[in-house]
CSV table of C-alpha atoms and ligand atoms in Angstrom, one decimal:
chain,number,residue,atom,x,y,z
M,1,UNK,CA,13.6,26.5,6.2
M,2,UNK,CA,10.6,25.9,8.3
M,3,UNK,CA,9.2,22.4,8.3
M,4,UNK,CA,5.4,21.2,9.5
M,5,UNK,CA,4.7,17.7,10.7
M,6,UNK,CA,0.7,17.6,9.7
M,7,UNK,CA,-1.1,14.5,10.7
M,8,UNK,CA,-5.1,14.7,10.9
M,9,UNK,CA,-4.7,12.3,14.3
M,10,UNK,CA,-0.8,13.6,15.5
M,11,UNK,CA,1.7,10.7,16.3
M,12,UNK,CA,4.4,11.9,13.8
M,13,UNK,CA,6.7,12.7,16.6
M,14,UNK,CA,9.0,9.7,15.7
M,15,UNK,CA,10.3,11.4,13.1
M,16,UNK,CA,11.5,14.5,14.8
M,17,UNK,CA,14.5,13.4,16.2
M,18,UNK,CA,15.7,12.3,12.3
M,19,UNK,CA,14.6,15.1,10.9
M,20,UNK,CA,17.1,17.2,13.4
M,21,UNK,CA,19.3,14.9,12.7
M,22,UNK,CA,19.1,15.1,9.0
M,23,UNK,CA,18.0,18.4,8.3
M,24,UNK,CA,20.1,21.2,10.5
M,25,UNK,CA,19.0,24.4,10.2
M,26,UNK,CA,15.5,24.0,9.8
M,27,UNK,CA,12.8,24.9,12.3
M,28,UNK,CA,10.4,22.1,12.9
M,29,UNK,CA,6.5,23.1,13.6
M,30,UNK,CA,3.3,20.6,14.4
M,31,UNK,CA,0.4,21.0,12.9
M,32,UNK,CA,-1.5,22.6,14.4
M,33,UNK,CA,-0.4,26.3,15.1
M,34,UNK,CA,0.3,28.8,13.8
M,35,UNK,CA,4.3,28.1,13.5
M,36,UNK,CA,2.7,25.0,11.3
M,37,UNK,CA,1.0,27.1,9.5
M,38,UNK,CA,4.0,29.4,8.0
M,39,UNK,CA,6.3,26.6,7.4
M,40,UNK,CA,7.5,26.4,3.3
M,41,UNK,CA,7.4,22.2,3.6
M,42,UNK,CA,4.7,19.8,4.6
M,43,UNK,CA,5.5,16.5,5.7
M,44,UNK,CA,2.5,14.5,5.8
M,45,UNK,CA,0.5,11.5,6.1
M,46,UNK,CA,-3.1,12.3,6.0
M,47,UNK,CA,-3.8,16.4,6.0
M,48,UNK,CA,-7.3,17.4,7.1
M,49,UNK,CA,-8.9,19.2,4.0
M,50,UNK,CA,-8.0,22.7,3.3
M,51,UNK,CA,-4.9,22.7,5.7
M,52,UNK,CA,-2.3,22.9,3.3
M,53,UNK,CA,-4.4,25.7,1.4
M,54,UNK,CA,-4.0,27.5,4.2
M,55,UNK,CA,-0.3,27.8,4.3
M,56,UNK,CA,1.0,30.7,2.3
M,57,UNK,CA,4.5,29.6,2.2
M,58,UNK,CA,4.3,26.4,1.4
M,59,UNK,CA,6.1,25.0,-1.5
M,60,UNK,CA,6.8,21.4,-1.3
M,61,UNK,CA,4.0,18.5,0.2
M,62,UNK,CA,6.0,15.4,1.2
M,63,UNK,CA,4.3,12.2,1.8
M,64,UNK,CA,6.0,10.1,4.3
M,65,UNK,CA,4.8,7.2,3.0
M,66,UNK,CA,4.9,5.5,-0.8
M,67,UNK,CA,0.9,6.1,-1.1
M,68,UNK,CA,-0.2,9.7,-1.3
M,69,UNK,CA,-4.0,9.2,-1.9
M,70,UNK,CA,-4.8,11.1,1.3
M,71,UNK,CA,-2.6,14.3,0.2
M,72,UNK,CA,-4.2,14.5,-3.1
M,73,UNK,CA,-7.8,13.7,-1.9
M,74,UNK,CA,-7.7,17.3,-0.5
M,75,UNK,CA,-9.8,19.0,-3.3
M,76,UNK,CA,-8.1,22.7,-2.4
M,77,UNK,CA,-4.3,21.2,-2.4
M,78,UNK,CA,-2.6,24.1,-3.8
M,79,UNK,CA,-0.8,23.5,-7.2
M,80,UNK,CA,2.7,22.8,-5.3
M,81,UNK,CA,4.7,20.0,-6.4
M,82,UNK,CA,3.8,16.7,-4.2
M,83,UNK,CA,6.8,13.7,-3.5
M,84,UNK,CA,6.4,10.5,-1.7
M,85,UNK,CA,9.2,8.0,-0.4
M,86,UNK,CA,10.3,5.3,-2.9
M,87,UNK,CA,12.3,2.7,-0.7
M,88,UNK,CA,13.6,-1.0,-1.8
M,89,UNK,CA,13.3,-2.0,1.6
M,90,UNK,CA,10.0,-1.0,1.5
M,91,UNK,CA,9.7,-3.2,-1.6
M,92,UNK,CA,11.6,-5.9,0.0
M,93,UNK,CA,9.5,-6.4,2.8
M,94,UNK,CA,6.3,-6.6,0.8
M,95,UNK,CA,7.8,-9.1,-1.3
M,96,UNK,CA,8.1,-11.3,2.3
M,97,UNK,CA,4.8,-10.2,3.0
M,98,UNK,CA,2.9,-11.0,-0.3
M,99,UNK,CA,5.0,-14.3,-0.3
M,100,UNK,CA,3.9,-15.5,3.0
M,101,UNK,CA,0.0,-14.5,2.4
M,102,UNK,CA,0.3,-16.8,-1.1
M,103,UNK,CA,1.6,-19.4,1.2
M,104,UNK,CA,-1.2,-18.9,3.6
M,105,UNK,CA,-4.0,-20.2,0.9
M,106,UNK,CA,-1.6,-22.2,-1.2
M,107,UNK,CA,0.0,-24.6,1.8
M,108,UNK,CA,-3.9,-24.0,3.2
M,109,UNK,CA,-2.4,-22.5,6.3
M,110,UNK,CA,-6.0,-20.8,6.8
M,111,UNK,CA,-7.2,-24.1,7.4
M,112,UNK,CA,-4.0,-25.3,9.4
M,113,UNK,CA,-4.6,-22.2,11.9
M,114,UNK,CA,-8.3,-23.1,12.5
M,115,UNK,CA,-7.8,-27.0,13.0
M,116,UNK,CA,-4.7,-25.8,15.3
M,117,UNK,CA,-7.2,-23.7,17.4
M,118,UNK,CA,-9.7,-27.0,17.8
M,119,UNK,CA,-6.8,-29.6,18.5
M,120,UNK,CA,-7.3,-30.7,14.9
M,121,UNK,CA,-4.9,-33.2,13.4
M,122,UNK,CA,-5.8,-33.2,10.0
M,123,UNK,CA,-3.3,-33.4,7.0
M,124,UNK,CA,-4.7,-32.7,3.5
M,125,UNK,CA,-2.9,-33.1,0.0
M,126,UNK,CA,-0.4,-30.2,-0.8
M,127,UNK,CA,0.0,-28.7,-4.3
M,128,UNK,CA,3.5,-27.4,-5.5
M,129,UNK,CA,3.7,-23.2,-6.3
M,130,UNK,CA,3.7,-24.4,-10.2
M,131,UNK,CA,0.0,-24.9,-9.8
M,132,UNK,CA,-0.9,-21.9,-7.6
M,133,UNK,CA,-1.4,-18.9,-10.1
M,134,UNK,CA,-0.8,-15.6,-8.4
M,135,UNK,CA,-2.2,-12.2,-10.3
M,136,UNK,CA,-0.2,-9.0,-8.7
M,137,UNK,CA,-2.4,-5.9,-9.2
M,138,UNK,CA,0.3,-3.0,-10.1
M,139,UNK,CA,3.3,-3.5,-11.4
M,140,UNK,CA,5.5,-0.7,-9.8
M,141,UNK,CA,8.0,-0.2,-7.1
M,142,UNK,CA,6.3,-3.0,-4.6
M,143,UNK,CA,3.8,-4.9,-7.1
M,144,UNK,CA,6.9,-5.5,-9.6
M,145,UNK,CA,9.1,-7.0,-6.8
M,146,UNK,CA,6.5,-9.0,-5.3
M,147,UNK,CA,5.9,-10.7,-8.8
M,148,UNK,CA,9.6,-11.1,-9.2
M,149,UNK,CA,10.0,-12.9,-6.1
M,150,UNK,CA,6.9,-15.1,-6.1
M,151,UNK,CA,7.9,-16.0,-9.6
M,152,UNK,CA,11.2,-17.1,-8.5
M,153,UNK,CA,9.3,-19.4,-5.5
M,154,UNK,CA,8.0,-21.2,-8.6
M,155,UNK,CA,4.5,-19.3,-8.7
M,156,UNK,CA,2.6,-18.7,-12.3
M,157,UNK,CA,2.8,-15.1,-12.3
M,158,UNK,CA,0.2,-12.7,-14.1
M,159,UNK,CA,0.9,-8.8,-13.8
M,160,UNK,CA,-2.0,-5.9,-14.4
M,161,UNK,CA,-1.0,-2.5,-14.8
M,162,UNK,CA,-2.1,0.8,-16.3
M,163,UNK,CA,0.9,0.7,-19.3
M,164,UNK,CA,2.5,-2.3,-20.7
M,165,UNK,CA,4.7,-4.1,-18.7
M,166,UNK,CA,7.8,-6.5,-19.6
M,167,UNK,CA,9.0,-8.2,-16.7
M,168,UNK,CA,10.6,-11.9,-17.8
M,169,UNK,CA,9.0,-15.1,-16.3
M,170,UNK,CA,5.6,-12.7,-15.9
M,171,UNK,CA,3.0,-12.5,-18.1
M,172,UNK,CA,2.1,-8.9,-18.1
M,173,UNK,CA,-1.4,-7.7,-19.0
M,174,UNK,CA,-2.3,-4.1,-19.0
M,175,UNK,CA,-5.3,-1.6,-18.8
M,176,UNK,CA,-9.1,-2.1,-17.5
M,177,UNK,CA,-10.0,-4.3,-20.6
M,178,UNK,CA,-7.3,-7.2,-19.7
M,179,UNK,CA,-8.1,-7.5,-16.0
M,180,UNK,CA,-10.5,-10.6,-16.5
M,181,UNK,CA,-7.6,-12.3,-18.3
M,182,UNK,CA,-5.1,-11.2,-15.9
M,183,UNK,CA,-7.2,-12.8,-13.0
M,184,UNK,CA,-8.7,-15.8,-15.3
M,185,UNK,CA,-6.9,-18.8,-13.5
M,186,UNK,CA,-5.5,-16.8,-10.0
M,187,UNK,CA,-5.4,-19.1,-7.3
M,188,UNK,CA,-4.7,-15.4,-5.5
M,189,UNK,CA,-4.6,-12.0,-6.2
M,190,UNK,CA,-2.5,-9.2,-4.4
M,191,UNK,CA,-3.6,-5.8,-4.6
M,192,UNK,CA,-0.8,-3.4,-4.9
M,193,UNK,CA,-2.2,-0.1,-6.9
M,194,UNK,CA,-2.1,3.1,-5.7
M,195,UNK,CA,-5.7,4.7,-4.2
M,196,UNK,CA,-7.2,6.7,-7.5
M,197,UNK,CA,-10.4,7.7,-9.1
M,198,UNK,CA,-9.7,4.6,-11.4
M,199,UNK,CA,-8.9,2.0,-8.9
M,200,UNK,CA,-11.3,2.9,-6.0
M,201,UNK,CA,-13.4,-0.1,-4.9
M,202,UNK,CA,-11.7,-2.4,-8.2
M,203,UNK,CA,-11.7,-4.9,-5.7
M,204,UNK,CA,-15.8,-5.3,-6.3
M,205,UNK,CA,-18.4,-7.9,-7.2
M,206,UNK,CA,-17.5,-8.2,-10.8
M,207,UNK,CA,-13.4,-8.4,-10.4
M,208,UNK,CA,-13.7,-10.8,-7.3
M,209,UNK,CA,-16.4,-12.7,-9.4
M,210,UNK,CA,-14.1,-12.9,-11.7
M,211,UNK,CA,-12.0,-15.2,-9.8
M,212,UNK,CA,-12.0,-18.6,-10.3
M,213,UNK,CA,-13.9,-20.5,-7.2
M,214,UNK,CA,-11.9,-20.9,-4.1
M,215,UNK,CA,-9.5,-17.6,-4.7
M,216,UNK,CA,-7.7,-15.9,-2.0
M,217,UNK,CA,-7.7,-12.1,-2.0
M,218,UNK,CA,-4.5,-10.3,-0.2
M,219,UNK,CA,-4.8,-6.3,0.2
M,220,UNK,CA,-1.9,-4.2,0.6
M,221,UNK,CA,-2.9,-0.6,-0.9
M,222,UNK,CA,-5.8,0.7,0.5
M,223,UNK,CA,-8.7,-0.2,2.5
M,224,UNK,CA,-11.0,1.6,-0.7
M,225,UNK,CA,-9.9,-0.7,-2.7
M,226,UNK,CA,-12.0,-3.1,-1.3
M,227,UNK,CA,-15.8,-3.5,-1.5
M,228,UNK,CA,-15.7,-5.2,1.5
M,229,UNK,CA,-20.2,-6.2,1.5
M,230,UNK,CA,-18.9,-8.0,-2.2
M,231,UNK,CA,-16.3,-9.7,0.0
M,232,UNK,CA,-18.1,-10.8,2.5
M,233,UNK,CA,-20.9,-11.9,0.3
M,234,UNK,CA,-18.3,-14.5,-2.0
M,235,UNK,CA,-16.5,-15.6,0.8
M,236,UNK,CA,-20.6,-16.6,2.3
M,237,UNK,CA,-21.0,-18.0,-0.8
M,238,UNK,CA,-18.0,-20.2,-0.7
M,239,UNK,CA,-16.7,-18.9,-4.1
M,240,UNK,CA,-13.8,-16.9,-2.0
M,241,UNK,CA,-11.2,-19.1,0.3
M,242,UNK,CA,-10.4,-16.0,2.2
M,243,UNK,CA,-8.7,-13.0,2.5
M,244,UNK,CA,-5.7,-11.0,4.0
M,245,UNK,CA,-6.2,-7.5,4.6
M,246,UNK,CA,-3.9,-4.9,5.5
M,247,UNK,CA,-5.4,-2.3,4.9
M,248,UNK,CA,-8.8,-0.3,5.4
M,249,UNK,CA,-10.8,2.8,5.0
M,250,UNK,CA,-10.7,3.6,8.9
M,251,UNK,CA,-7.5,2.9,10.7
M,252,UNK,CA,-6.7,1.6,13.3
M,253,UNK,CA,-9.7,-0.8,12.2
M,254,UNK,CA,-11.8,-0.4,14.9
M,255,UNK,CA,-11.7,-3.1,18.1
M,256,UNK,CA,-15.6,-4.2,17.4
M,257,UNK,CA,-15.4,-4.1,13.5
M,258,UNK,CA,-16.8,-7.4,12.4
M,259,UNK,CA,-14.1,-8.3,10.2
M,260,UNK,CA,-11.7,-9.4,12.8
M,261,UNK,CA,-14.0,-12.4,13.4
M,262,UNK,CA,-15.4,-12.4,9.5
M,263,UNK,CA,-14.3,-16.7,8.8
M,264,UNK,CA,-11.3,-16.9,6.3
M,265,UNK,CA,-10.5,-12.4,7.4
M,266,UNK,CA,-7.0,-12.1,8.5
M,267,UNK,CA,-6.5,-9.0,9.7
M,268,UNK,CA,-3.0,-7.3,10.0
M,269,UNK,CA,-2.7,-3.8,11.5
M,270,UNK,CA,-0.8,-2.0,8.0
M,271,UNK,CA,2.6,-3.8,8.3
M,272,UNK,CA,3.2,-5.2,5.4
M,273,UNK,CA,6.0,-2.8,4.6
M,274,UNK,CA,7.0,-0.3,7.0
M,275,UNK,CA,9.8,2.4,5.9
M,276,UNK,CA,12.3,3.0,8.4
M,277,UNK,CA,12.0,6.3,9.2
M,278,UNK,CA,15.9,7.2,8.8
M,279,UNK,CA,15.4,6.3,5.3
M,280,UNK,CA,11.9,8.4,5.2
M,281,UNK,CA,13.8,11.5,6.5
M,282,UNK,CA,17.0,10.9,4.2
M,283,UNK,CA,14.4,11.5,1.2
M,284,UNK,CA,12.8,14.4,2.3
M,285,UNK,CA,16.4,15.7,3.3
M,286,UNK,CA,17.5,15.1,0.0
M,287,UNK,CA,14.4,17.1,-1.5
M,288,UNK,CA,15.0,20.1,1.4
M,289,UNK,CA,18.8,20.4,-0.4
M,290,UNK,CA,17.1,20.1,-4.2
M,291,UNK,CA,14.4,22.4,-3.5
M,292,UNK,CA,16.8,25.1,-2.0
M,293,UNK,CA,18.9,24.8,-5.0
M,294,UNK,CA,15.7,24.7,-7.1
M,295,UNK,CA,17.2,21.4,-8.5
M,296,UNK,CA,14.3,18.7,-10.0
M,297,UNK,CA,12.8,17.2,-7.0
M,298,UNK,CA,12.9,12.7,-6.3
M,299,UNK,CA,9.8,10.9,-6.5
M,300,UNK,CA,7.7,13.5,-7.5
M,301,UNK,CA,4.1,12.2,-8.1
M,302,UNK,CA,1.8,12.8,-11.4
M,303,UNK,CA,-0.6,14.8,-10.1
M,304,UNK,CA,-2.4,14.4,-13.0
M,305,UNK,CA,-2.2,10.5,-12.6
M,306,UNK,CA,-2.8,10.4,-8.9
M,307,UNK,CA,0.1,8.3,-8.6
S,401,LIG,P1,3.8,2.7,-7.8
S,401,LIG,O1,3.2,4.0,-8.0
S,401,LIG,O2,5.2,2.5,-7.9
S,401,LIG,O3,3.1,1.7,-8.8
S,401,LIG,C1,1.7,1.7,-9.0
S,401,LIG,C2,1.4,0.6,-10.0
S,401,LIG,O4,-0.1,0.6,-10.2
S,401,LIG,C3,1.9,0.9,-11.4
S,401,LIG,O5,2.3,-0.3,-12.0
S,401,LIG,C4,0.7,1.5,-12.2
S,401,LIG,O6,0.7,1.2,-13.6
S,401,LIG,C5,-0.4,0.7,-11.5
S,401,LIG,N1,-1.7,1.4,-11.7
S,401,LIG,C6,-2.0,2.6,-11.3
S,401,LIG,N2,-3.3,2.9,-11.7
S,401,LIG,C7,-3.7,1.8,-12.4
S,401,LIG,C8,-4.9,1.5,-13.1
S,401,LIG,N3,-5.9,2.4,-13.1
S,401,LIG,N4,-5.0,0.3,-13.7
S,401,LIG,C9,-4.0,-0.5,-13.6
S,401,LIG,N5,-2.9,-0.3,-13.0
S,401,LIG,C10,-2.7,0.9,-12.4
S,401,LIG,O7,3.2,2.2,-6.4
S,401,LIG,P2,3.9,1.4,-5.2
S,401,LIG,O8,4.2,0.0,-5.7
S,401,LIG,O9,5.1,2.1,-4.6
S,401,LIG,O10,2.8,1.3,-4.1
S,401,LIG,C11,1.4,0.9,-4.4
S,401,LIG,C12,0.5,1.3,-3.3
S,401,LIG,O11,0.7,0.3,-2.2
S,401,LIG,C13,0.8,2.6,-2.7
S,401,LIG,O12,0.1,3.6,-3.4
S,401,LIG,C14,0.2,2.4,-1.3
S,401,LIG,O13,-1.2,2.7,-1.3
S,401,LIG,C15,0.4,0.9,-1.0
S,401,LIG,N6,1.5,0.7,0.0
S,401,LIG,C16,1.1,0.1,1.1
S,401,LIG,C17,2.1,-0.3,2.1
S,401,LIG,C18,1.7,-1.0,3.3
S,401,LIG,O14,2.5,-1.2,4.2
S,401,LIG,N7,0.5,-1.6,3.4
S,401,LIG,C19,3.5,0.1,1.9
S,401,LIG,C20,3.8,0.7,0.6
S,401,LIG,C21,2.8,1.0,-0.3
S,401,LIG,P3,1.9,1.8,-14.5
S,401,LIG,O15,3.1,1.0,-14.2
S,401,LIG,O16,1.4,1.5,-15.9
S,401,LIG,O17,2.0,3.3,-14.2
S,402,LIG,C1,1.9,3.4,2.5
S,402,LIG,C2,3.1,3.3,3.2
S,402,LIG,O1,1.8,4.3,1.6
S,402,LIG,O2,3.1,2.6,4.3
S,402,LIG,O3,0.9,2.7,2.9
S,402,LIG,O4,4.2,3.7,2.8
């Protein structure tokens, strides 16, 4: 079977050596050439538009990561079955993530950092998790484990999803109508939805408005997600503590973007959960076998859904 590594800027060469580990017998191509171009799999992160129309063999698209908003943005993708990686390492580590961002605004770390920077002693009264209420945006593979694990640290937990949602200890809110209610009392939200038509910019005036004053905002999905002018407007206004963000529309986010020095911006370069890339390749091995024996694929996304 031959296999394309398609990347719009390259740098997928760390997973060659799995994939010849994992996959014998297949012929590995990069994108681009022409070998690229005739191979039946696509492994991808972020395809330039019309490339994987223009394979004639192709018959699987494999993400190689959990989002696959880039692969489906591509208005020719050919009507070929898509699957990304599902990982609970992957969920593990954004559950240490998301529970050291909430930290950052609830033991006022933020603050901590700056006065540390200004040889600032300054100790301030600290509040116990039962009084910081934490709203998790999406309530799947990450979002659902980061809300099981900040409810265990003792955090009120609220949940918004697309369908209803029973996770115990949480109190689960679902579809466009309940996000006000969801967010009513967060002390900090966490973004973890998947990059669609429906969630792109959610993260606007009116839902970060709808915060209660001196939120924190932590972003782990997608830079779109984000107005960021709304953003920077409440955190001017003081209504906003501050945010986290680990993701963005352009990335790398560029050395002289303004956010890295916006007051209350953290910026972390799209880290918050990294799949190892053994365990990247084991999945798409696993697909190479079902697709060969025309079994049901894993992780196959809704196209329909755009999740
Ligand atoms: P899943 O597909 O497992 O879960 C998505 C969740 O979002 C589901 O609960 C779904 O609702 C909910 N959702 C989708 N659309 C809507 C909507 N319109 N309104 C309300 N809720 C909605 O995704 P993952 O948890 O695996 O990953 C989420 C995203 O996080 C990825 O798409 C990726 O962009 C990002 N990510 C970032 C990483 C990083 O390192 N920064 C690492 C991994 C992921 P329902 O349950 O009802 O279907
Ligand atoms: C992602 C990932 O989808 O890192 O962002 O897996």
């Amino acid at each position: 079977m031959r296999l394309a590594l398609i990347n719009r800027t390259g740098g997928l060469e760390f997973l060659e050596d799995h994939i010849r580990a994992a996959c014998p017998g297949t012929r590995l191509a990069y994108w681009p050439s022409d070998a690229a171009r005739e191979a039946e799999v696509a492994i991808c992160w972020d395809p330039p538009d019309g490339t994987l129309a223009d394979m004639p063999n192709l018959r699987l698209v494999h993400s190689i990561g959990a989002g696959v908003d880039r692969i489906l943005a591509d208005p020719t993708l050919p009507d070929i079955p898509v699957c990304r990686i599902r990982d609970d390492d992957l969920a593990v580590a954004m559950g240490e993530y998301c529970h050291w961002a909430t930290l950052w605004f609830h033991r006022g770390l933020d603050t901590v950092t700056r006065n540390a920077a200004a040889g600032h002693w300054h100790r301030f009264e600290q509040r116990p998790a039962s009084q910081v209420p934490v709203c998790v945006l999406g309530l799947g593979d990450t979002g659902r484990h980061v809300a099981g694990r900040l409810r265990d640290a003792g955090y009120p937990v609220r949940g918004w999803s697309r369908s209803p949602h029973e996770i115990p200890g949480v109190v689960c809110h679902a579809g466009p109508e309940a996000l006000p209610l969801a967010l009513a009392d967060a002390q900090v939200v966490i973004c973890l939805l998947p990059l669609t038509p429906d969630t792109t910019g959610i993260l606007g005036h009116a839902t970060l408005s709808a915060l209660p004053p001196g939120a924190g905002v932590v972003l782990c999905s997608r830079g779109e997600h984000l107005d960021r002018a709304a953003l920077v407007t409440l955190l001017h206004s003081g209504h906003l503590r501050g945010a986290v963000l680990d993701v963005f529309p352009q990335e790398p986010l560029p050395a002289d973007d303004p956010l890295w020095h916006e007051p209350g911006v953290l910026v972390t370069p799209h880290m918050s959960a990294l799949a190892k890339p053994r365990r990247i390749v084991a999945q798409i091995a696993e697909n190479l076998r079902r697709l060969d024996r025309g079994d049901p694929l894993l992780n196959r996304v809704d196209r329909a859904r755009g999740y």
